[in-house]
């Protein structure tokens, strides 16, 4: 390696697996260079969460990061780890600093069939992570009255639209987005589609929402035409816009193989639908792509808390390391592409291929054994599975 990966360690079961993956599958084959940040909850607490900010800034410096799953503390976690405060989600902090969009991509194996029979290729869901209903204000109209939307420009000029004249009680909500954020989202989607050589589909309800959703459509089209059309033509990929209801109808009839750019709420709901229809959270990778060209790879799942408590009691766990391993190969491959290290790209491809071949040969962890058809031949613990991959890699 020439330049390091920004390595961010995490918590619980995934923290247990992290060094084993490195020791068995990476460092025997790669002269690994990383800049290590400990994002485990104890160190975040000790550093008043400065370590998360430092890690995000390091990604800005080096361009590529790999992150382990981390605890986002709630009340119970504050007690469990005796925390100074309920620290914010590290992913949220990093995303805000990098201005990125998260894309989830499933890892497909032939012996686990998606619930949607026509799906043959991955469907990547990109969710706009700013605004709309997640930053809305609401009120309960407890008496009859008139509701208005008022926008006051800095110059003092007012624009007013009547929302509704209530004769009884009712509910109200106002939401917003910014042109800048929509544009960053569009850039991230088009960049990642080029990286993956996949078509992009974007859908809203612009026929009904003639100002709000229409603006998303305009910004996407404008960004595409100005910055990406040529590169898409060169790669032989396309950008399509359609209505959201048409999109979901297409989705279940398609064979997959595209990036679906979703508005915030659509992405929240649809990424869970797509993930569960593909089979398992342990087979879902996640990458944060910033419009400035930074990449951060991780598994889509969390710290697998319940497995960790079993592990602490000395029980063998069958936590599936697949998404974590794909996060490593994704980050190594991206680093290698930027630094033009062909042997490292080959290594990342080889490890991915060996992992898929192993599962397809019937050797897998317990979570997949529940889903496999034909049934699993051998059900391995996390460590046994990693050791099996290491054995195959050395051959
Ligand atoms: P989780 O860690 O994703 O696990 C939920 C359940 O999914 C597990 O109990 C397990 O089911 C199954 N599962 C997930 N990953 C698996 C794997 N690799 N192999 C096998 N089974 C797997 O979610 P959680 O337990 O709700 O959250 C735990 C912690 O993770 C929380 O503190 C949360 O804040 C954090 N979290 C972090 C991230 C992130 O850093 N990106 C994302 C989500 C959650 P069974 O128990 O049925 O085996
Ligand atoms: Mg959701």
Short mmCIF file of C-alpha atoms and ligand atoms in Angstrom, two decimals:
data_model
loop_
_atom_site.label_atom_id
_atom_site.label_comp_id
_atom_site.label_asym_id
_atom_site.label_seq_id
_atom_site.Cartn_x
_atom_site.Cartn_y
_atom_site.Cartn_z
CA UNK A 1 0.00 0.00 0.00
CA UNK A 2 1.05 3.58 -0.62
CA UNK A 3 -1.49 5.58 1.37
CA UNK A 4 -3.26 4.36 4.50
CA UNK A 5 -6.89 3.51 5.03
CA UNK A 6 -8.58 5.35 7.87
CA UNK A 7 -9.50 2.46 10.16
CA UNK A 8 -12.27 3.06 12.71
CA UNK A 9 -12.81 0.35 15.27
CA UNK A 10 -16.13 -0.17 17.01
CA UNK A 11 -17.98 -2.09 19.68
CA UNK A 12 -19.17 -5.43 21.03
CA UNK A 13 -19.28 -8.52 18.76
CA UNK A 14 -18.00 -6.66 15.72
CA UNK A 15 -15.06 -5.39 17.81
CA UNK A 16 -14.28 -9.00 18.72
CA UNK A 17 -14.31 -10.07 15.05
CA UNK A 18 -12.37 -7.06 13.70
CA UNK A 19 -8.80 -8.07 14.72
CA UNK A 20 -9.46 -11.70 13.79
CA UNK A 21 -10.48 -10.70 10.26
CA UNK A 22 -7.36 -8.56 9.96
CA UNK A 23 -5.04 -11.18 11.40
CA UNK A 24 -6.36 -14.15 9.40
CA UNK A 25 -7.52 -12.60 6.13
CA UNK A 26 -5.71 -9.33 5.52
CA UNK A 27 -2.24 -8.96 7.06
CA UNK A 28 -0.87 -12.35 5.86
CA UNK A 29 -1.52 -11.18 2.29
CA UNK A 30 -1.36 -7.37 2.31
CA UNK A 31 1.28 -4.99 3.66
CA UNK A 32 -1.53 -3.17 5.38
CA UNK A 33 -1.25 0.55 6.13
CA UNK A 34 -3.95 2.09 8.27
CA UNK A 35 -4.41 5.14 10.44
CA UNK A 36 -6.28 3.71 13.44
CA UNK A 37 -9.05 5.46 15.34
CA UNK A 38 -10.77 3.75 18.24
CA UNK A 39 -14.46 4.64 17.96
CA UNK A 40 -15.39 2.16 20.67
CA UNK A 41 -17.81 3.68 23.14
CA UNK A 42 -15.22 3.83 25.96
CA UNK A 43 -12.76 5.85 23.91
CA UNK A 44 -15.48 8.10 22.52
CA UNK A 45 -16.47 8.82 26.10
CA UNK A 46 -12.85 9.39 27.19
CA UNK A 47 -12.21 11.81 24.32
CA UNK A 48 -15.59 13.56 24.62
CA UNK A 49 -16.31 12.16 21.14
CA UNK A 50 -13.38 14.11 19.66
CA UNK A 51 -12.06 10.84 18.21
CA UNK A 52 -15.10 10.62 15.90
CA UNK A 53 -14.47 14.11 14.56
CA UNK A 54 -10.76 13.34 14.14
CA UNK A 55 -11.59 10.15 12.22
CA UNK A 56 -13.95 12.00 9.88
CA UNK A 57 -11.29 14.64 9.23
CA UNK A 58 -8.78 11.88 8.54
CA UNK A 59 -11.13 10.54 5.83
CA UNK A 60 -11.11 14.04 4.34
CA UNK A 61 -7.32 13.88 4.32
CA UNK A 62 -6.84 10.35 2.97
CA UNK A 63 -10.04 9.81 1.00
CA UNK A 64 -10.95 6.26 2.06
CA UNK A 65 -12.09 4.87 5.39
CA UNK A 66 -13.36 1.62 6.85
CA UNK A 67 -15.58 1.66 9.89
CA UNK A 68 -16.62 -1.04 12.31
CA UNK A 69 -20.13 -1.00 13.81
CA UNK A 70 -20.49 1.28 16.82
CA UNK A 71 -22.94 1.69 19.66
CA UNK A 72 -25.22 4.69 19.35
CA UNK A 73 -25.91 5.24 23.03
CA UNK A 74 -29.44 5.35 24.43
CA UNK A 75 -30.38 5.61 28.10
CA UNK A 76 -29.57 1.95 28.78
CA UNK A 77 -26.11 2.27 27.22
CA UNK A 78 -25.33 5.38 29.27
CA UNK A 79 -25.87 3.22 32.38
CA UNK A 80 -24.17 0.10 30.98
CA UNK A 81 -20.95 1.98 30.15
CA UNK A 82 -21.27 4.71 32.77
CA UNK A 83 -21.05 7.40 30.06
CA UNK A 84 -20.65 11.13 30.69
CA UNK A 85 -23.52 11.81 28.31
CA UNK A 86 -25.62 10.23 25.58
CA UNK A 87 -23.13 10.77 22.72
CA UNK A 88 -24.54 11.31 19.25
CA UNK A 89 -24.51 8.63 16.57
CA UNK A 90 -20.94 8.38 15.20
CA UNK A 91 -22.36 7.67 11.75
CA UNK A 92 -24.41 10.85 11.95
CA UNK A 93 -21.35 12.88 12.99
CA UNK A 94 -19.20 11.44 10.20
CA UNK A 95 -21.95 11.88 7.62
CA UNK A 96 -22.42 15.51 8.59
CA UNK A 97 -18.68 16.24 8.29
CA UNK A 98 -18.30 14.45 4.95
CA UNK A 99 -21.70 15.64 3.64
CA UNK A 100 -22.27 12.13 2.40
CA UNK A 101 -25.00 9.77 1.29
CA UNK A 102 -25.23 6.17 2.47
CA UNK A 103 -25.68 3.41 -0.11
CA UNK A 104 -26.63 -0.10 0.91
CA UNK A 105 -25.68 -2.97 -1.36
CA UNK A 106 -26.58 -6.64 -0.85
CA UNK A 107 -24.08 -9.47 -1.37
CA UNK A 108 -25.75 -12.15 -3.48
CA UNK A 109 -25.11 -15.89 -3.27
CA UNK A 110 -26.86 -18.49 -5.42
CA UNK A 111 -28.12 -20.57 -2.49
CA UNK A 112 -30.02 -17.73 -0.83
CA UNK A 113 -32.87 -16.57 -3.02
CA UNK A 114 -34.37 -13.12 -2.65
CA UNK A 115 -38.07 -13.09 -1.75
CA UNK A 116 -38.66 -11.32 -5.04
CA UNK A 117 -38.03 -14.07 -7.56
CA UNK A 118 -37.07 -11.84 -10.48
CA UNK A 119 -34.17 -10.20 -8.61
CA UNK A 120 -30.88 -11.52 -10.00
CA UNK A 121 -28.56 -8.57 -9.42
CA UNK A 122 -28.05 -6.24 -6.45
CA UNK A 123 -30.33 -3.27 -5.96
CA UNK A 124 -28.47 -0.44 -4.26
CA UNK A 125 -30.58 2.00 -2.26
CA UNK A 126 -29.22 5.51 -1.71
CA UNK A 127 -31.10 7.54 0.86
CA UNK A 128 -31.01 11.31 1.01
CA UNK A 129 -30.20 11.89 4.65
CA UNK A 130 -31.26 15.51 5.13
CA UNK A 131 -34.55 17.28 5.67
CA UNK A 132 -38.15 16.54 4.65
CA UNK A 133 -40.23 14.99 7.41
CA UNK A 134 -37.10 14.34 9.54
CA UNK A 135 -36.59 18.07 10.02
CA UNK A 136 -40.24 19.08 9.97
CA UNK A 137 -42.30 21.08 12.42
CA UNK A 138 -45.82 20.09 13.33
CA UNK A 139 -48.73 21.43 15.23
CA UNK A 140 -52.18 20.32 16.28
CA UNK A 141 -54.92 22.68 15.19
CA UNK A 142 -57.03 22.43 18.33
CA UNK A 143 -59.66 24.98 17.23
CA UNK A 144 -61.18 26.06 13.94
CA UNK A 145 -58.96 28.57 12.15
CA UNK A 146 -56.86 29.40 9.15
CA UNK A 147 -53.45 27.82 8.53
CA UNK A 148 -50.93 29.63 6.35
CA UNK A 149 -47.42 29.00 5.09
CA UNK A 150 -45.42 32.20 5.46
CA UNK A 151 -41.96 32.79 4.05
CA UNK A 152 -40.21 36.00 5.08
CA UNK A 153 -37.20 36.92 2.99
CA UNK A 154 -34.24 38.62 4.67
CA UNK A 155 -35.34 41.82 2.95
CA UNK A 156 -38.63 41.58 4.79
CA UNK A 157 -40.73 40.59 1.79
CA UNK A 158 -43.43 38.07 2.69
CA UNK A 159 -45.02 35.27 0.70
CA UNK A 160 -48.17 33.68 2.09
CA UNK A 161 -50.10 30.64 0.99
CA UNK A 162 -53.24 29.35 2.65
CA UNK A 163 -52.85 25.74 3.68
CA UNK A 164 -56.37 25.11 4.95
CA UNK A 165 -59.27 26.79 6.69
CA UNK A 166 -60.15 24.43 9.52
CA UNK A 167 -63.77 24.19 10.57
CA UNK A 168 -62.89 21.68 13.25
CA UNK A 169 -59.65 20.33 14.68
CA UNK A 170 -56.83 19.00 12.53
CA UNK A 171 -53.11 18.50 12.08
CA UNK A 172 -50.39 20.49 10.34
CA UNK A 173 -46.86 19.85 9.23
CA UNK A 174 -44.23 21.95 7.49
CA UNK A 175 -41.01 20.63 6.08
CA UNK A 176 -38.09 21.86 4.03
CA UNK A 177 -35.02 20.93 2.11
CA UNK A 178 -32.16 22.95 0.69
CA UNK A 179 -31.08 23.09 -2.92
CA UNK A 180 -27.48 22.60 -1.78
CA UNK A 181 -28.28 19.37 0.05
CA UNK A 182 -30.30 17.97 -2.85
CA UNK A 183 -27.42 18.77 -5.15
CA UNK A 184 -24.88 17.01 -2.90
CA UNK A 185 -27.20 14.02 -2.82
CA UNK A 186 -27.40 13.97 -6.61
CA UNK A 187 -23.61 14.20 -6.93
CA UNK A 188 -23.12 11.30 -4.49
CA UNK A 189 -25.60 9.14 -6.41
CA UNK A 190 -24.09 9.81 -9.82
CA UNK A 191 -20.54 9.33 -8.52
CA UNK A 192 -21.38 6.04 -6.89
CA UNK A 193 -23.25 4.83 -9.98
CA UNK A 194 -20.16 5.54 -12.07
CA UNK A 195 -18.05 3.70 -9.51
CA UNK A 196 -20.41 0.70 -9.67
CA UNK A 197 -21.17 1.04 -13.42
CA UNK A 198 -24.90 0.91 -12.77
CA UNK A 199 -27.93 2.81 -14.01
CA UNK A 200 -29.53 5.33 -11.65
CA UNK A 201 -33.27 5.54 -11.07
CA UNK A 202 -34.69 8.49 -9.18
CA UNK A 203 -38.36 8.86 -8.33
CA UNK A 204 -40.56 11.37 -6.54
CA UNK A 205 -44.20 12.46 -6.66
CA UNK A 206 -43.65 15.59 -8.74
CA UNK A 207 -47.06 15.40 -10.44
CA UNK A 208 -48.67 16.15 -7.06
CA UNK A 209 -45.87 18.09 -5.40
CA UNK A 210 -45.29 20.60 -8.16
CA UNK A 211 -42.82 22.80 -6.26
CA UNK A 212 -41.22 20.57 -3.63
CA UNK A 213 -40.68 17.26 -5.42
CA UNK A 214 -40.41 19.05 -8.75
CA UNK A 215 -37.29 20.82 -7.41
CA UNK A 216 -35.65 17.45 -6.65
CA UNK A 217 -36.35 16.35 -10.21
CA UNK A 218 -34.92 19.57 -11.67
CA UNK A 219 -31.79 19.49 -9.52
CA UNK A 220 -31.09 15.86 -10.41
CA UNK A 221 -31.55 16.45 -14.13
CA UNK A 222 -29.47 19.64 -14.09
CA UNK A 223 -26.64 17.98 -12.13
CA UNK A 224 -26.69 14.97 -14.42
CA UNK A 225 -26.64 16.98 -17.65
CA UNK A 226 -23.92 19.31 -16.47
CA UNK A 227 -21.49 16.95 -14.77
CA UNK A 228 -22.22 13.29 -15.54
CA UNK A 229 -23.93 12.76 -18.90
CA UNK A 230 -20.65 12.34 -20.81
CA UNK A 231 -19.15 9.88 -18.33
CA UNK A 232 -22.38 7.89 -18.20
CA UNK A 233 -22.41 7.66 -22.01
CA UNK A 234 -18.79 6.48 -21.98
CA UNK A 235 -19.60 3.78 -19.41
CA UNK A 236 -22.80 2.79 -21.20
CA UNK A 237 -24.99 3.51 -18.17
CA UNK A 238 -28.11 5.66 -17.89
CA UNK A 239 -30.02 7.98 -15.62
CA UNK A 240 -33.83 7.65 -15.47
CA UNK A 241 -36.47 9.63 -13.67
CA UNK A 242 -39.95 8.29 -12.96
CA UNK A 243 -42.84 8.62 -10.51
CA UNK A 244 -42.43 6.87 -7.16
CA UNK A 245 -45.49 4.63 -7.64
CA UNK A 246 -44.26 3.61 -11.09
CA UNK A 247 -40.85 2.94 -9.52
CA UNK A 248 -42.10 0.49 -6.88
CA UNK A 249 -44.11 -1.33 -9.52
CA UNK A 250 -40.98 -1.60 -11.70
CA UNK A 251 -38.90 -2.67 -8.72
CA UNK A 252 -40.70 -5.93 -8.06
CA UNK A 253 -40.65 -6.89 -11.73
CA UNK A 254 -37.05 -5.94 -12.41
CA UNK A 255 -34.01 -8.18 -12.29
CA UNK A 256 -32.12 -5.59 -10.21
CA UNK A 257 -28.73 -4.21 -11.07
CA UNK A 258 -29.39 -0.50 -10.54
CA UNK A 259 -28.99 2.26 -8.01
CA UNK A 260 -32.23 3.60 -6.61
CA UNK A 261 -31.88 7.16 -5.36
CA UNK A 262 -34.53 7.76 -2.71
CA UNK A 263 -35.81 10.85 -0.96
CA UNK A 264 -35.31 10.68 2.80
CA UNK A 265 -38.58 8.97 3.81
CA UNK A 266 -38.70 6.68 0.77
CA UNK A 267 -35.12 5.61 1.54
CA UNK A 268 -35.87 4.95 5.19
CA UNK A 269 -38.76 2.65 4.34
CA UNK A 270 -37.53 1.13 1.09
CA UNK A 271 -33.99 0.32 2.22
CA UNK A 272 -35.44 -1.93 4.93
CA UNK A 273 -37.83 -3.51 2.45
CA UNK A 274 -35.08 -4.17 -0.10
CA UNK A 275 -32.66 -5.42 2.59
CA UNK A 276 -35.06 -7.92 4.09
CA UNK A 277 -36.23 -9.11 0.66
CA UNK A 278 -32.61 -9.90 -0.20
CA UNK A 279 -32.34 -12.18 2.82
CA UNK A 280 -30.05 -11.14 5.65
CA UNK A 281 -28.66 -8.05 7.34
CA UNK A 282 -25.34 -9.87 7.61
CA UNK A 283 -25.13 -9.87 3.79
CA UNK A 284 -25.63 -6.14 3.38
CA UNK A 285 -22.77 -3.72 2.92
CA UNK A 286 -22.95 -0.02 3.28
CA UNK A 287 -20.85 2.78 1.88
CA UNK A 288 -20.89 6.48 2.60
CA UNK A 289 -20.08 8.47 -0.53
CA UNK A 290 -19.42 12.17 -0.24
CA UNK A 291 -20.00 14.54 -3.16
CA UNK A 292 -16.34 15.53 -2.77
CA UNK A 293 -15.20 11.99 -3.54
CA UNK A 294 -14.54 10.51 -0.09
CA UNK A 295 -15.60 6.92 0.58
CA UNK A 296 -16.30 5.16 3.88
CA UNK A 297 -17.10 1.44 3.93
CA UNK A 298 -18.93 -0.52 6.61
CA UNK A 299 -21.31 -3.40 7.29
CA UNK A 300 -24.97 -2.36 7.35
CA UNK A 301 -25.62 -4.24 10.59
CA UNK A 302 -24.89 -3.08 14.13
CA UNK A 303 -22.66 -4.44 16.87
CA UNK A 304 -24.76 -7.64 17.23
CA UNK A 305 -25.23 -7.01 20.92
CA UNK A 306 -26.98 -10.27 21.84
CA UNK A 307 -24.21 -12.37 20.29
CA UNK A 308 -21.65 -10.35 22.27
CA UNK A 309 -23.28 -11.23 25.60
CA UNK A 310 -23.15 -14.91 24.60
CA UNK A 311 -19.51 -14.50 23.64
CA UNK A 312 -18.76 -12.95 27.06
CA UNK A 313 -20.28 -16.04 28.67
CA UNK A 314 -17.82 -18.16 26.71
CA UNK A 315 -20.37 -19.48 24.19
CA UNK A 316 -19.46 -19.93 20.50
CA UNK A 317 -21.31 -17.45 18.29
CA UNK A 318 -22.25 -17.73 14.66
CA UNK A 319 -22.07 -14.04 13.90
CA UNK A 320 -21.65 -13.79 10.16
CA UNK A 321 -18.50 -11.77 9.28
CA UNK A 322 -19.42 -11.43 5.56
CA UNK A 323 -20.48 -7.78 5.52
CA UNK A 324 -17.46 -6.82 7.63
CA UNK A 325 -15.12 -8.65 5.27
CA UNK A 326 -16.76 -6.97 2.27
CA UNK A 327 -16.28 -3.63 3.98
CA UNK A 328 -12.54 -4.41 4.15
CA UNK A 329 -12.34 -5.53 0.52
CA UNK A 330 -14.43 -2.55 -0.61
CA UNK A 331 -12.12 -0.11 1.17
CA UNK A 332 -8.94 -1.86 0.02
CA UNK A 333 -10.20 -1.96 -3.57
CA UNK A 334 -11.08 1.75 -3.54
CA UNK A 335 -7.68 2.62 -2.01
CA UNK A 336 -5.99 0.45 -4.62
CA UNK A 337 -7.93 2.05 -7.49
CA UNK A 338 -6.94 5.53 -6.37
CA UNK A 339 -3.30 4.53 -5.79
CA UNK A 340 -3.21 2.25 -8.87
CA UNK A 341 -2.08 -0.90 -7.05
CA UNK A 342 -3.34 -3.68 -9.31
CA UNK A 343 -2.22 -6.55 -7.10
CA UNK A 344 -4.32 -5.11 -4.26
CA UNK A 345 -7.41 -4.90 -6.49
CA UNK A 346 -6.81 -8.54 -7.41
CA UNK A 347 -6.53 -9.50 -3.75
CA UNK A 348 -9.82 -7.75 -2.87
CA UNK A 349 -11.57 -9.45 -5.79
CA UNK A 350 -10.12 -12.82 -4.79
CA UNK A 351 -11.25 -12.57 -1.17
CA UNK A 352 -14.78 -11.60 -2.25
CA UNK A 353 -14.89 -14.49 -4.70
CA UNK A 354 -13.59 -17.02 -2.18
CA UNK A 355 -16.14 -15.94 0.39
CA UNK A 356 -19.01 -16.30 -2.08
CA UNK A 357 -17.70 -19.65 -3.31
CA UNK A 358 -17.43 -20.91 0.26
CA UNK A 359 -21.05 -20.04 1.05
CA UNK A 360 -22.19 -21.40 -2.31
CA UNK A 361 -20.36 -24.67 -1.59
CA UNK A 362 -22.67 -25.08 1.44
CA UNK A 363 -20.27 -23.90 4.18
CA UNK A 364 -21.70 -20.98 6.16
CA UNK A 365 -22.57 -19.43 9.49
CA UNK A 366 -25.80 -20.27 11.33
CA UNK A 367 -27.81 -17.24 10.21
CA UNK A 368 -27.44 -18.23 6.56
CA UNK A 369 -27.97 -21.92 7.25
CA UNK A 370 -31.53 -20.96 8.25
CA UNK A 371 -32.13 -19.51 4.77
CA UNK A 372 -30.03 -21.66 2.45
CA UNK A 373 -31.59 -23.67 -0.35
CA UNK A 374 -30.14 -26.24 -1.03
CA UNK A 375 -29.55 -26.68 2.72
CA UNK A 376 -26.15 -25.97 4.28
CA UNK A 377 -23.60 -28.81 4.34
CA UNK A 378 -21.63 -27.37 7.23
CA UNK A 379 -22.60 -24.79 9.81
CA UNK A 380 -19.57 -22.96 11.24
CA UNK A 381 -18.96 -20.52 14.06
CA UNK A 382 -17.66 -17.04 13.20
CA UNK A 383 -14.03 -18.00 13.83
CA UNK A 384 -14.26 -21.35 12.04
CA UNK A 385 -15.76 -19.60 9.02
CA UNK A 386 -12.96 -17.01 8.94
CA UNK A 387 -10.37 -19.81 9.30
CA UNK A 388 -11.97 -21.69 6.40
CA UNK A 389 -11.66 -18.57 4.24
CA UNK A 390 -8.01 -18.14 5.32
CA UNK A 391 -7.26 -21.74 4.36
CA UNK A 392 -8.81 -21.25 0.93
CA UNK A 393 -6.99 -17.93 0.45
CA UNK A 394 -3.59 -19.53 1.11
CA UNK A 395 -4.20 -22.32 -1.41
P1 LIG B 1 -27.71 -5.47 15.00
O1 LIG B 1 -26.39 -5.39 15.65
O2 LIG B 1 -27.71 -5.19 13.55
O3 LIG B 1 -28.33 -6.90 15.27
C1 LIG B 1 -29.70 -7.18 15.17
C2 LIG B 1 -29.93 -8.66 14.93
O4 LIG B 1 -29.67 -8.96 13.57
C3 LIG B 1 -28.98 -9.56 15.72
O5 LIG B 1 -29.46 -9.80 17.01
C4 LIG B 1 -28.92 -10.78 14.84
O6 LIG B 1 -30.09 -11.57 14.96
C5 LIG B 1 -28.96 -10.19 13.45
N1 LIG B 1 -27.63 -9.88 12.91
C6 LIG B 1 -27.10 -8.66 12.64
N2 LIG B 1 -25.88 -8.79 12.14
C7 LIG B 1 -25.60 -10.10 12.11
C8 LIG B 1 -24.45 -10.85 11.71
N3 LIG B 1 -23.35 -10.27 11.23
N4 LIG B 1 -24.52 -12.20 11.80
C9 LIG B 1 -25.62 -12.81 12.26
N5 LIG B 1 -26.72 -12.15 12.66
C10 LIG B 1 -26.71 -10.81 12.59
O7 LIG B 1 -28.70 -4.44 15.68
P2 LIG B 1 -29.03 -4.19 17.24
O8 LIG B 1 -28.73 -5.41 18.05
O9 LIG B 1 -30.36 -3.61 17.20
O10 LIG B 1 -28.04 -3.06 17.65
C11 LIG B 1 -26.89 -3.28 18.43
C12 LIG B 1 -26.07 -2.01 18.49
O11 LIG B 1 -25.59 -1.68 17.20
C13 LIG B 1 -26.85 -0.81 18.99
O12 LIG B 1 -26.16 -0.23 20.07
C14 LIG B 1 -26.89 0.14 17.81
O13 LIG B 1 -26.72 1.47 18.22
C15 LIG B 1 -25.72 -0.30 16.98
N6 LIG B 1 -25.86 -0.09 15.53
C16 LIG B 1 -24.78 0.39 14.87
C17 LIG B 1 -24.81 0.55 13.51
C18 LIG B 1 -23.57 1.07 12.82
O14 LIG B 1 -22.58 1.36 13.45
N7 LIG B 1 -23.60 1.21 11.53
C19 LIG B 1 -25.94 0.15 12.78
C20 LIG B 1 -27.03 -0.37 13.47
C21 LIG B 1 -26.97 -0.51 14.85
P3 LIG B 1 -30.21 -12.85 15.96
O15 LIG B 1 -30.06 -12.29 17.34
O16 LIG B 1 -31.57 -13.35 15.65
O17 LIG B 1 -29.12 -13.81 15.63
MG1 LIG B 2 -35.75 2.46 8.47
#
